Coordinates of C-alpha atoms in Angstrom, one line a residue:
Chain A
M1 CA -2.7 -20.5 65.1
K2 CA -0.2 -20.8 67.9
N3 CA 3.2 -22.2 66.6
K4 CA 1.8 -22.3 63.1
S5 CA 4.3 -21.0 60.5
L6 CA 3.1 -18.5 58.0
V7 CA 4.7 -19.3 54.7
S8 CA 1.9 -18.9 52.2
I9 CA -1.4 -17.0 52.5
T10 CA -3.2 -20.2 51.8
D11 CA -1.7 -21.8 55.0
Y12 CA -4.3 -19.8 57.0
S13 CA -8.0 -20.0 56.9
K14 CA -10.5 -17.2 56.5
E15 CA -11.2 -17.3 60.3
E16 CA -7.5 -16.9 61.0
Y17 CA -7.2 -13.9 58.6
L18 CA -10.1 -12.2 60.5
Y19 CA -8.6 -13.0 63.9
I20 CA -5.3 -11.3 62.8
L21 CA -7.2 -8.3 61.4
D22 CA -9.1 -7.8 64.6
L23 CA -5.8 -8.1 66.6
A24 CA -4.2 -5.6 64.3
E25 CA -7.0 -3.2 64.9
E26 CA -6.4 -3.4 68.6
F27 CA -2.6 -2.8 68.1
S28 CA -3.4 0.3 65.9
K29 CA -5.1 1.8 69.1
H30 CA -2.4 0.6 71.5
P31 CA 0.8 0.0 69.5
V32 CA 3.2 0.0 72.5
Q33 CA 2.7 -3.0 74.8
P34 CA 5.3 -5.1 76.7
L35 CA 4.1 -8.4 75.2
L36 CA 7.5 -9.6 73.9
K37 CA 9.5 -8.6 76.9
N38 CA 12.6 -10.8 77.3
R39 CA 11.7 -12.7 74.1
V40 CA 14.1 -13.1 71.2
I41 CA 13.0 -13.0 67.6
A42 CA 15.4 -13.6 64.7
C43 CA 15.1 -11.5 61.5
L44 CA 17.1 -13.2 58.8
F45 CA 17.3 -11.2 55.7
F46 CA 19.2 -13.3 53.1
E47 CA 18.4 -10.5 50.6
P48 CA 18.1 -6.9 51.5
S49 CA 14.6 -5.4 51.9
T50 CA 14.6 -2.2 53.8
R51 CA 10.9 -1.5 54.1
T52 CA 9.8 -5.0 55.1
R53 CA 12.7 -5.4 57.6
L54 CA 12.1 -2.0 59.2
S55 CA 8.4 -2.8 59.5
F56 CA 9.0 -6.1 61.3
E57 CA 11.7 -4.6 63.5
T58 CA 9.4 -1.7 64.4
A59 CA 6.6 -4.2 65.2
I60 CA 8.9 -6.2 67.5
N61 CA 10.4 -3.1 69.2
K62 CA 7.0 -1.7 70.0
L63 CA 6.2 -4.9 71.8
E64 CA 9.6 -4.6 73.7
G65 CA 11.0 -7.8 72.1
R66 CA 14.7 -8.3 71.1
V67 CA 15.8 -8.8 67.6
I68 CA 18.8 -10.9 66.4
G69 CA 19.8 -11.6 62.9
F70 CA 21.3 -9.9 59.8
S71 CA 20.1 -7.7 57.1
D72 CA 22.7 -8.7 54.5
V73 CA 24.2 -12.1 53.8
S74 CA 27.7 -10.6 53.5
A75 CA 27.6 -10.1 57.3
S76 CA 26.7 -13.7 58.0
S77 CA 28.3 -17.1 57.6
V78 CA 26.1 -17.7 54.5
S79 CA 28.9 -15.8 52.7
K80 CA 31.3 -18.6 53.9
G81 CA 29.1 -21.2 52.2
E82 CA 26.9 -22.3 55.1
T83 CA 23.7 -24.0 53.9
L84 CA 20.3 -22.6 54.7
K85 CA 19.6 -25.8 56.7
D86 CA 22.5 -25.2 59.0
T87 CA 21.7 -21.5 59.5
I88 CA 18.1 -22.3 60.4
K89 CA 19.0 -25.2 62.7
I90 CA 21.4 -23.0 64.7
V91 CA 19.3 -19.8 64.8
S92 CA 16.2 -21.7 65.8
N93 CA 17.9 -22.7 69.0
Y94 CA 18.4 -19.1 69.9
C95 CA 15.0 -17.6 69.4
E96 CA 11.2 -18.2 69.6
L97 CA 10.3 -17.1 66.1
I98 CA 12.1 -16.7 62.8
V99 CA 11.2 -14.0 60.3
M100 CA 13.0 -14.6 57.0
R101 CA 13.4 -13.2 53.6
H102 CA 15.3 -15.2 51.0
P103 CA 15.9 -14.7 47.3
L104 CA 15.1 -18.4 46.4
E105 CA 11.5 -19.6 46.0
G106 CA 10.5 -22.2 48.5
A107 CA 13.2 -21.3 51.0
A108 CA 10.7 -20.3 53.7
R109 CA 8.7 -23.6 53.3
Y110 CA 11.9 -25.5 53.6
A111 CA 13.0 -23.5 56.7
S112 CA 9.6 -24.1 58.3
E113 CA 10.2 -27.8 58.0
I114 CA 13.6 -27.9 59.7
S115 CA 13.1 -25.1 62.2
R116 CA 12.2 -25.9 65.9
V117 CA 10.3 -22.6 66.0
P118 CA 7.7 -21.1 63.7
V119 CA 8.8 -19.3 60.6
I120 CA 7.2 -16.2 59.1
N121 CA 7.9 -15.8 55.4
A122 CA 8.9 -12.1 54.7
G123 CA 9.2 -12.9 51.0
D124 CA 10.8 -15.9 49.1
G125 CA 11.9 -14.6 45.7
A126 CA 9.0 -14.2 43.3
N127 CA 6.9 -16.7 45.3
Q128 CA 5.0 -15.6 48.4
H129 CA 4.8 -12.6 50.8
P130 CA 1.9 -13.4 53.0
T131 CA 2.3 -10.6 55.6
Q132 CA 1.9 -8.1 52.7
T133 CA -1.4 -9.8 51.8
L134 CA -2.6 -9.6 55.4
L135 CA -1.8 -5.9 55.5
D136 CA -3.6 -5.4 52.2
L137 CA -6.7 -7.1 53.6
Y138 CA -6.4 -4.9 56.7
S139 CA -6.2 -1.8 54.6
I140 CA -9.1 -2.9 52.5
R141 CA -11.3 -3.6 55.5
K142 CA -10.2 -0.3 57.2
T143 CA -11.0 1.9 54.2
Q144 CA -14.2 0.1 53.2
G145 CA -15.6 -1.0 56.5
R146 CA -15.9 -4.6 55.2
L147 CA -14.3 -7.2 53.1
E148 CA -17.4 -8.7 51.4
N149 CA -18.8 -7.8 48.0
L150 CA -16.2 -5.3 47.0
K151 CA -15.1 -4.4 43.4
I152 CA -11.4 -4.7 43.1
A153 CA -9.3 -3.5 40.2
L154 CA -5.9 -5.1 39.9
I155 CA -3.7 -3.1 37.6
G156 CA -0.3 -3.6 36.0
D157 CA 1.8 -6.7 36.1
L158 CA -0.7 -9.5 36.8
K159 CA 1.5 -12.2 35.5
Y160 CA 4.5 -12.0 37.8
G161 CA 3.2 -9.9 40.6
R162 CA 3.2 -12.1 43.6
T163 CA 1.2 -9.6 45.7
V164 CA -1.7 -9.6 43.3
H165 CA -1.8 -13.4 43.2
S166 CA -1.9 -13.7 47.0
L167 CA -4.4 -10.9 47.3
L168 CA -6.6 -12.7 44.8
M169 CA -6.4 -16.0 46.8
A170 CA -7.2 -14.3 50.1
M171 CA -10.0 -12.0 48.8
S172 CA -11.7 -14.9 46.9
H173 CA -13.1 -15.9 50.4
F174 CA -15.2 -12.7 50.5
S175 CA -17.3 -12.8 47.2
P176 CA -15.5 -10.0 45.4
E177 CA -15.7 -8.9 41.8
F178 CA -12.3 -8.4 40.1
F179 CA -11.2 -6.3 37.2
F180 CA -7.9 -7.5 35.8
I181 CA -6.2 -4.7 33.8
S182 CA -2.8 -5.4 32.3
P183 CA -0.9 -5.4 29.0
V184 CA -1.6 -8.6 27.0
E185 CA 1.9 -9.9 27.8
L186 CA 1.3 -9.6 31.6
K187 CA -2.2 -11.1 31.9
M188 CA -3.4 -13.0 35.0
P189 CA -2.2 -16.6 34.7
E190 CA -4.9 -19.2 33.8
E191 CA -4.5 -21.2 37.1
Y192 CA -5.9 -18.2 39.1
K193 CA -8.8 -17.7 36.7
I194 CA -9.6 -21.4 37.0
H195 CA -9.7 -21.0 40.8
L196 CA -12.1 -18.1 40.5
N197 CA -14.4 -19.9 38.1
H198 CA -14.5 -22.8 40.5
L199 CA -15.7 -20.4 43.3
R200 CA -18.0 -18.6 40.9
V201 CA -16.2 -15.3 41.5
K202 CA -16.9 -12.7 38.8
Y203 CA -14.0 -11.1 36.9
T204 CA -13.4 -9.0 33.8
E205 CA -10.1 -8.8 31.8
D206 CA -9.1 -5.7 29.9
T207 CA -6.1 -3.8 28.7
E208 CA -7.8 -0.3 29.3
L209 CA -8.1 1.3 32.7
F210 CA -11.3 3.2 31.9
P211 CA -14.1 2.7 32.9
Y212 CA -13.1 0.4 35.8
L213 CA -11.6 3.3 37.8
N214 CA -15.1 4.7 38.3
E215 CA -16.6 1.4 39.3
A216 CA -13.9 0.0 41.7
D217 CA -13.9 0.3 45.5
I218 CA -10.2 -0.7 45.6
V219 CA -7.6 0.1 42.9
Y220 CA -4.6 -2.0 43.5
M221 CA -1.6 -0.8 41.4
T222 CA 1.6 -2.7 40.7
R223 CA 4.8 -1.9 38.9
V224 CA 5.2 -2.9 35.2
Q225 CA 8.9 -3.8 35.0
K226 CA 10.8 -3.4 31.8
E227 CA 12.6 -6.7 32.3
R228 CA 9.3 -8.6 32.2
F229 CA 8.9 -7.9 28.5
S230 CA 10.4 -10.1 25.8
D231 CA 10.1 -7.3 23.3
P232 CA 11.4 -3.9 24.4
F233 CA 9.2 -2.2 21.8
E234 CA 6.1 -3.7 23.5
Y235 CA 7.4 -2.2 26.8
E236 CA 7.8 1.3 25.2
K237 CA 4.3 1.1 23.8
T238 CA 2.6 0.1 27.1
K239 CA 4.7 1.7 29.8
N240 CA 2.6 4.8 30.0
A241 CA -0.7 3.1 29.6
Y242 CA -0.7 1.9 33.2
V243 CA 0.2 5.2 34.9
L244 CA -2.5 6.6 37.1
Q245 CA -3.0 10.4 36.7
K246 CA -5.1 12.7 38.8
H247 CA -7.6 13.5 36.0
M248 CA -8.4 9.8 35.6
I249 CA -9.9 9.5 39.0
K250 CA -12.1 12.6 39.1
D251 CA -15.2 10.5 38.7
A252 CA -14.2 7.7 41.0
K253 CA -16.5 6.6 43.8
P254 CA -15.9 8.6 47.0
N255 CA -15.0 5.5 48.9
M256 CA -12.5 4.3 46.3
R257 CA -8.9 3.9 47.6
I258 CA -5.7 3.3 45.8
L259 CA -3.3 0.7 47.2
H260 CA 0.2 -0.2 46.1
P261 CA 2.7 -2.7 47.7
L262 CA 5.5 -0.1 47.1
P263 CA 8.1 0.8 46.0
R264 CA 6.4 2.9 43.4
V265 CA 8.4 4.2 40.4
N266 CA 6.1 6.2 38.1
E267 CA 2.9 4.2 38.0
I268 CA 1.0 6.6 40.3
D269 CA 1.6 10.2 39.5
V270 CA 2.8 12.2 42.6
E271 CA -0.2 14.6 42.1
I272 CA -2.4 11.8 43.4
D273 CA -0.6 11.6 46.7
D274 CA -2.7 14.5 48.1
T275 CA -6.1 13.2 47.0
P276 CA -8.4 11.4 49.4
Q277 CA -8.1 8.3 47.3
A278 CA -4.4 7.9 47.9
Y279 CA -3.9 5.3 50.7
Y280 CA -0.6 3.6 49.9
F281 CA 1.4 5.3 52.6
E282 CA -1.1 4.5 55.3
Q283 CA -1.2 1.0 53.9
A284 CA 2.5 0.7 54.6
H285 CA 2.0 2.0 58.1
N286 CA -0.7 -0.5 58.7
G287 CA 2.0 -3.2 58.1
V288 CA 3.4 -2.6 61.5
F289 CA 0.1 -3.3 63.3
V290 CA -0.6 -6.3 61.2
R291 CA 2.9 -7.7 61.9
Q292 CA 2.5 -7.1 65.6
A293 CA -0.8 -9.1 65.3
I294 CA 0.8 -12.0 63.4
I295 CA 3.8 -12.3 65.7
S296 CA 1.6 -12.3 68.9
A297 CA -0.9 -14.8 67.4
I298 CA 1.9 -17.2 66.4
L299 CA 3.6 -16.9 69.8
G300 CA 0.2 -17.5 71.4
I301 CA 0.4 -14.4 73.6
K302 CA -2.8 -12.8 72.2
Chain B
M1 CA 11.5 -56.0 15.5
K2 CA 11.3 -59.4 17.1
V3 CA 12.4 -59.6 20.7
S4 CA 12.6 -63.1 22.1
A5 CA 10.0 -64.0 24.7
I6 CA 11.0 -64.1 28.4
K7 CA 10.3 -67.0 30.7
D8 CA 9.6 -65.1 33.8
G9 CA 9.5 -61.3 34.4
T10 CA 7.8 -58.1 33.4
V11 CA 7.0 -56.6 30.0
I12 CA 6.3 -52.9 29.9
D13 CA 4.5 -51.9 26.7
H14 CA 3.0 -48.6 25.3
I15 CA 5.7 -46.3 26.6
P16 CA 5.9 -43.1 24.5
A17 CA 9.2 -43.3 22.5
R18 CA 10.5 -40.1 24.0
S19 CA 10.0 -41.4 27.5
L20 CA 11.9 -44.7 27.2
F21 CA 15.1 -43.5 28.9
K22 CA 13.1 -41.7 31.6
V23 CA 11.4 -45.0 32.4
I24 CA 14.7 -46.7 32.5
S25 CA 16.0 -44.0 35.0
I26 CA 12.9 -44.2 37.2
L27 CA 13.0 -48.0 37.5
K28 CA 16.8 -47.9 37.8
L29 CA 17.1 -50.5 35.1
D30 CA 20.6 -49.2 34.2
R31 CA 21.7 -50.7 37.5
V32 CA 20.0 -54.1 37.5
E33 CA 22.0 -57.3 36.8
N34 CA 19.1 -59.2 35.2
P35 CA 18.7 -59.4 31.4
V36 CA 16.9 -56.3 30.1
T37 CA 15.9 -55.8 26.5
F38 CA 14.2 -52.7 25.1
G39 CA 13.1 -51.5 21.7
N40 CA 12.4 -47.9 20.8
N41 CA 10.6 -46.1 17.9
L42 CA 8.3 -49.0 17.2
E43 CA 5.2 -48.3 15.2
S44 CA 2.1 -47.8 17.3
V45 CA -1.4 -46.8 16.1
K46 CA -2.1 -45.2 19.5
L47 CA 1.2 -43.5 20.3
G48 CA 2.8 -42.9 16.9
K49 CA 6.1 -44.3 18.1
K50 CA 6.4 -46.4 21.2
A51 CA 8.9 -48.2 23.2
I52 CA 8.8 -51.6 25.0
I53 CA 10.9 -53.0 27.8
K54 CA 11.3 -56.6 28.9
I55 CA 13.0 -57.5 32.2
S56 CA 13.7 -61.0 33.2
D57 CA 12.9 -62.2 36.7
V58 CA 11.9 -58.8 38.0
F59 CA 8.4 -58.1 39.4
F60 CA 7.7 -54.5 40.6
D61 CA 5.5 -53.6 43.5
E62 CA 2.7 -51.2 42.7
K63 CA 4.2 -48.1 44.3
E64 CA 7.4 -48.5 42.4
I65 CA 5.8 -49.1 39.0
N66 CA 3.3 -46.3 39.4
K67 CA 6.1 -43.8 39.3
I68 CA 6.5 -44.3 35.6
A69 CA 2.9 -43.0 35.0
L70 CA 4.5 -39.5 35.3
V71 CA 6.2 -40.0 31.9
A72 CA 4.2 -43.0 30.5
P73 CA 0.6 -42.7 31.7
E74 CA -0.6 -45.2 29.2
A75 CA 2.0 -47.9 29.9
K76 CA 0.7 -51.5 30.1
L77 CA 2.4 -54.2 32.1
N78 CA 2.4 -57.9 31.3
I79 CA 3.5 -60.2 34.1
I80 CA 5.0 -63.3 32.6
R81 CA 5.4 -66.7 34.4
N82 CA 6.6 -69.7 32.5
Y83 CA 6.2 -67.9 29.1
E84 CA 2.5 -67.1 29.9
V85 CA 1.0 -63.7 30.6
V86 CA -0.5 -64.3 34.0
E87 CA -1.5 -60.7 34.8
K88 CA -2.1 -57.4 32.9
K89 CA -1.8 -54.1 34.8
V90 CA -2.1 -50.5 34.0
V91 CA -0.2 -47.7 35.8
T92 CA -1.9 -44.9 37.8
V93 CA -0.4 -41.6 38.6
P94 CA 0.4 -41.4 42.3
D95 CA -1.0 -38.6 44.5
E96 CA 2.4 -37.4 45.6
V97 CA 5.8 -37.6 44.0
V98 CA 8.7 -37.7 46.3
G99 CA 12.4 -37.6 45.3
I100 CA 12.1 -38.6 41.7
V101 CA 11.5 -35.4 39.8
K102 CA 13.7 -32.3 39.6
C103 CA 12.0 -29.0 39.9
Y104 CA 12.1 -27.2 36.6
N105 CA 12.3 -23.7 38.3
P106 CA 16.0 -22.7 38.5
R107 CA 15.1 -20.3 41.4
C108 CA 13.6 -23.1 43.5
I109 CA 15.4 -23.8 46.7
T110 CA 15.5 -27.6 45.9
N111 CA 18.0 -26.8 43.1
H112 CA 20.3 -25.0 45.5
E113 CA 20.3 -27.1 48.6
N114 CA 20.4 -30.9 49.2
I115 CA 16.6 -31.3 49.6
I116 CA 14.4 -34.2 48.7
T117 CA 11.9 -32.8 46.1
R118 CA 8.2 -33.2 46.7
F119 CA 5.3 -32.5 44.2
S120 CA 1.6 -32.8 44.5
I121 CA -0.5 -33.8 41.5
V122 CA -2.6 -31.0 40.0
S123 CA -3.9 -33.1 37.1
K124 CA -3.6 -36.8 36.4
K125 CA -5.0 -36.8 32.9
E126 CA -2.5 -34.5 31.4
V127 CA 0.2 -34.9 34.1
L128 CA 0.8 -31.6 36.0
L129 CA 2.9 -31.4 39.1
R130 CA 3.1 -28.6 41.7
C131 CA 6.3 -28.2 43.6
H132 CA 5.7 -28.3 47.3
Y133 CA 8.4 -25.7 47.8
C134 CA 8.2 -23.1 45.1
D135 CA 4.6 -23.7 44.0
K136 CA 5.5 -23.8 40.3
I137 CA 3.7 -26.2 38.0
I138 CA 5.6 -28.6 35.7
D139 CA 3.9 -30.3 32.8
Q140 CA 4.8 -33.7 31.4
D141 CA 7.2 -32.5 28.8
H142 CA 9.3 -30.8 31.4
I143 CA 9.5 -33.6 33.9
E144 CA 13.2 -34.3 34.5
I145 CA 14.1 -37.4 36.5
I146 CA 16.7 -37.2 39.2
R147 CA 19.5 -39.6 38.6

């Protein structure tokens, strides 16, 4: 995958996912290596995102690379009205790789078409965030010892949640069984169900969490946002139905792990943080190794 | 309505009435110098209300005319030479649509920068387009033609 931009999770094959996961495993054992010495990587954050940016910058710093860029458009010439095209054209002359986050959908695809160097999409609006998906895969494999034949419950906002859509697409290579649990207004879109039907992947849709919490190997929580509801009354009725409480997981399988792309608001009760099932903080930490792996693979140095 | 026959040119029939002006835009008929006549809201058993366009001395190449399949998938073409129909053609939806359709998603980068739009075809029967940039799907009723 040398020089191959990562814009959408479907840009990479199953073999490429596995290659990155194996590399990430290696970085988790030896995170500090001088692989990027004297190399410059641009981190262009056209929209602020503290966690994703720090994760990428940590990954680059641990490999002794140099970071240029901005974390806020007000500090760049974008605020003077420069187009994305011009910014990418110029920056791609200075660096070997561009990591970018942009509020508009499709911005990363466009950048990858005009850039001289590969582009990693660190989020383009509500569209794609493929490095999140790869770190989710890594976390699933790390906690379960495998990716094949797992039961995965996706909970919360399944309509607008980009992380659940990308995770579904990526996991559909590994014969999973899915439980889609959401309010009626935020159900999984048809196009994803058609995709699963086509691959003969089993799934169940429901509005209730129980009994899926006892059956699942992975419980993937997402935030149900108030602004997603057309009817505020519907939101009030459902907002507490998708909050995970400690007593709800007392009969969960011992290997079950709870993942969340973060930030969390109240959908996982803080009491769960100390249970063996809570894995979301480690999941975020895994992001550094996975991003080290992605950068090294694209630059062709691993 | 009776529209006089043309000597040489193209007649496009079976256009859904609501798509007439989109077809005119796609084929840039508002900019041709040749005589163009069109009728709209004509009775049609198949379409309810249909439109028809007659263009004198213009013959479209296949690639050009297939673009109208996005908004008029059942359109039929009659090629006229010396008052005779010499050829009948149907249109087929192309595999890729470049630079004709505007993305319906206001958050799509193509609506904010000067970018040539690109769509792949998800379904040809009921026309569904997927934006190459933002991945959103547009159905036939939401296809907006770039002027």
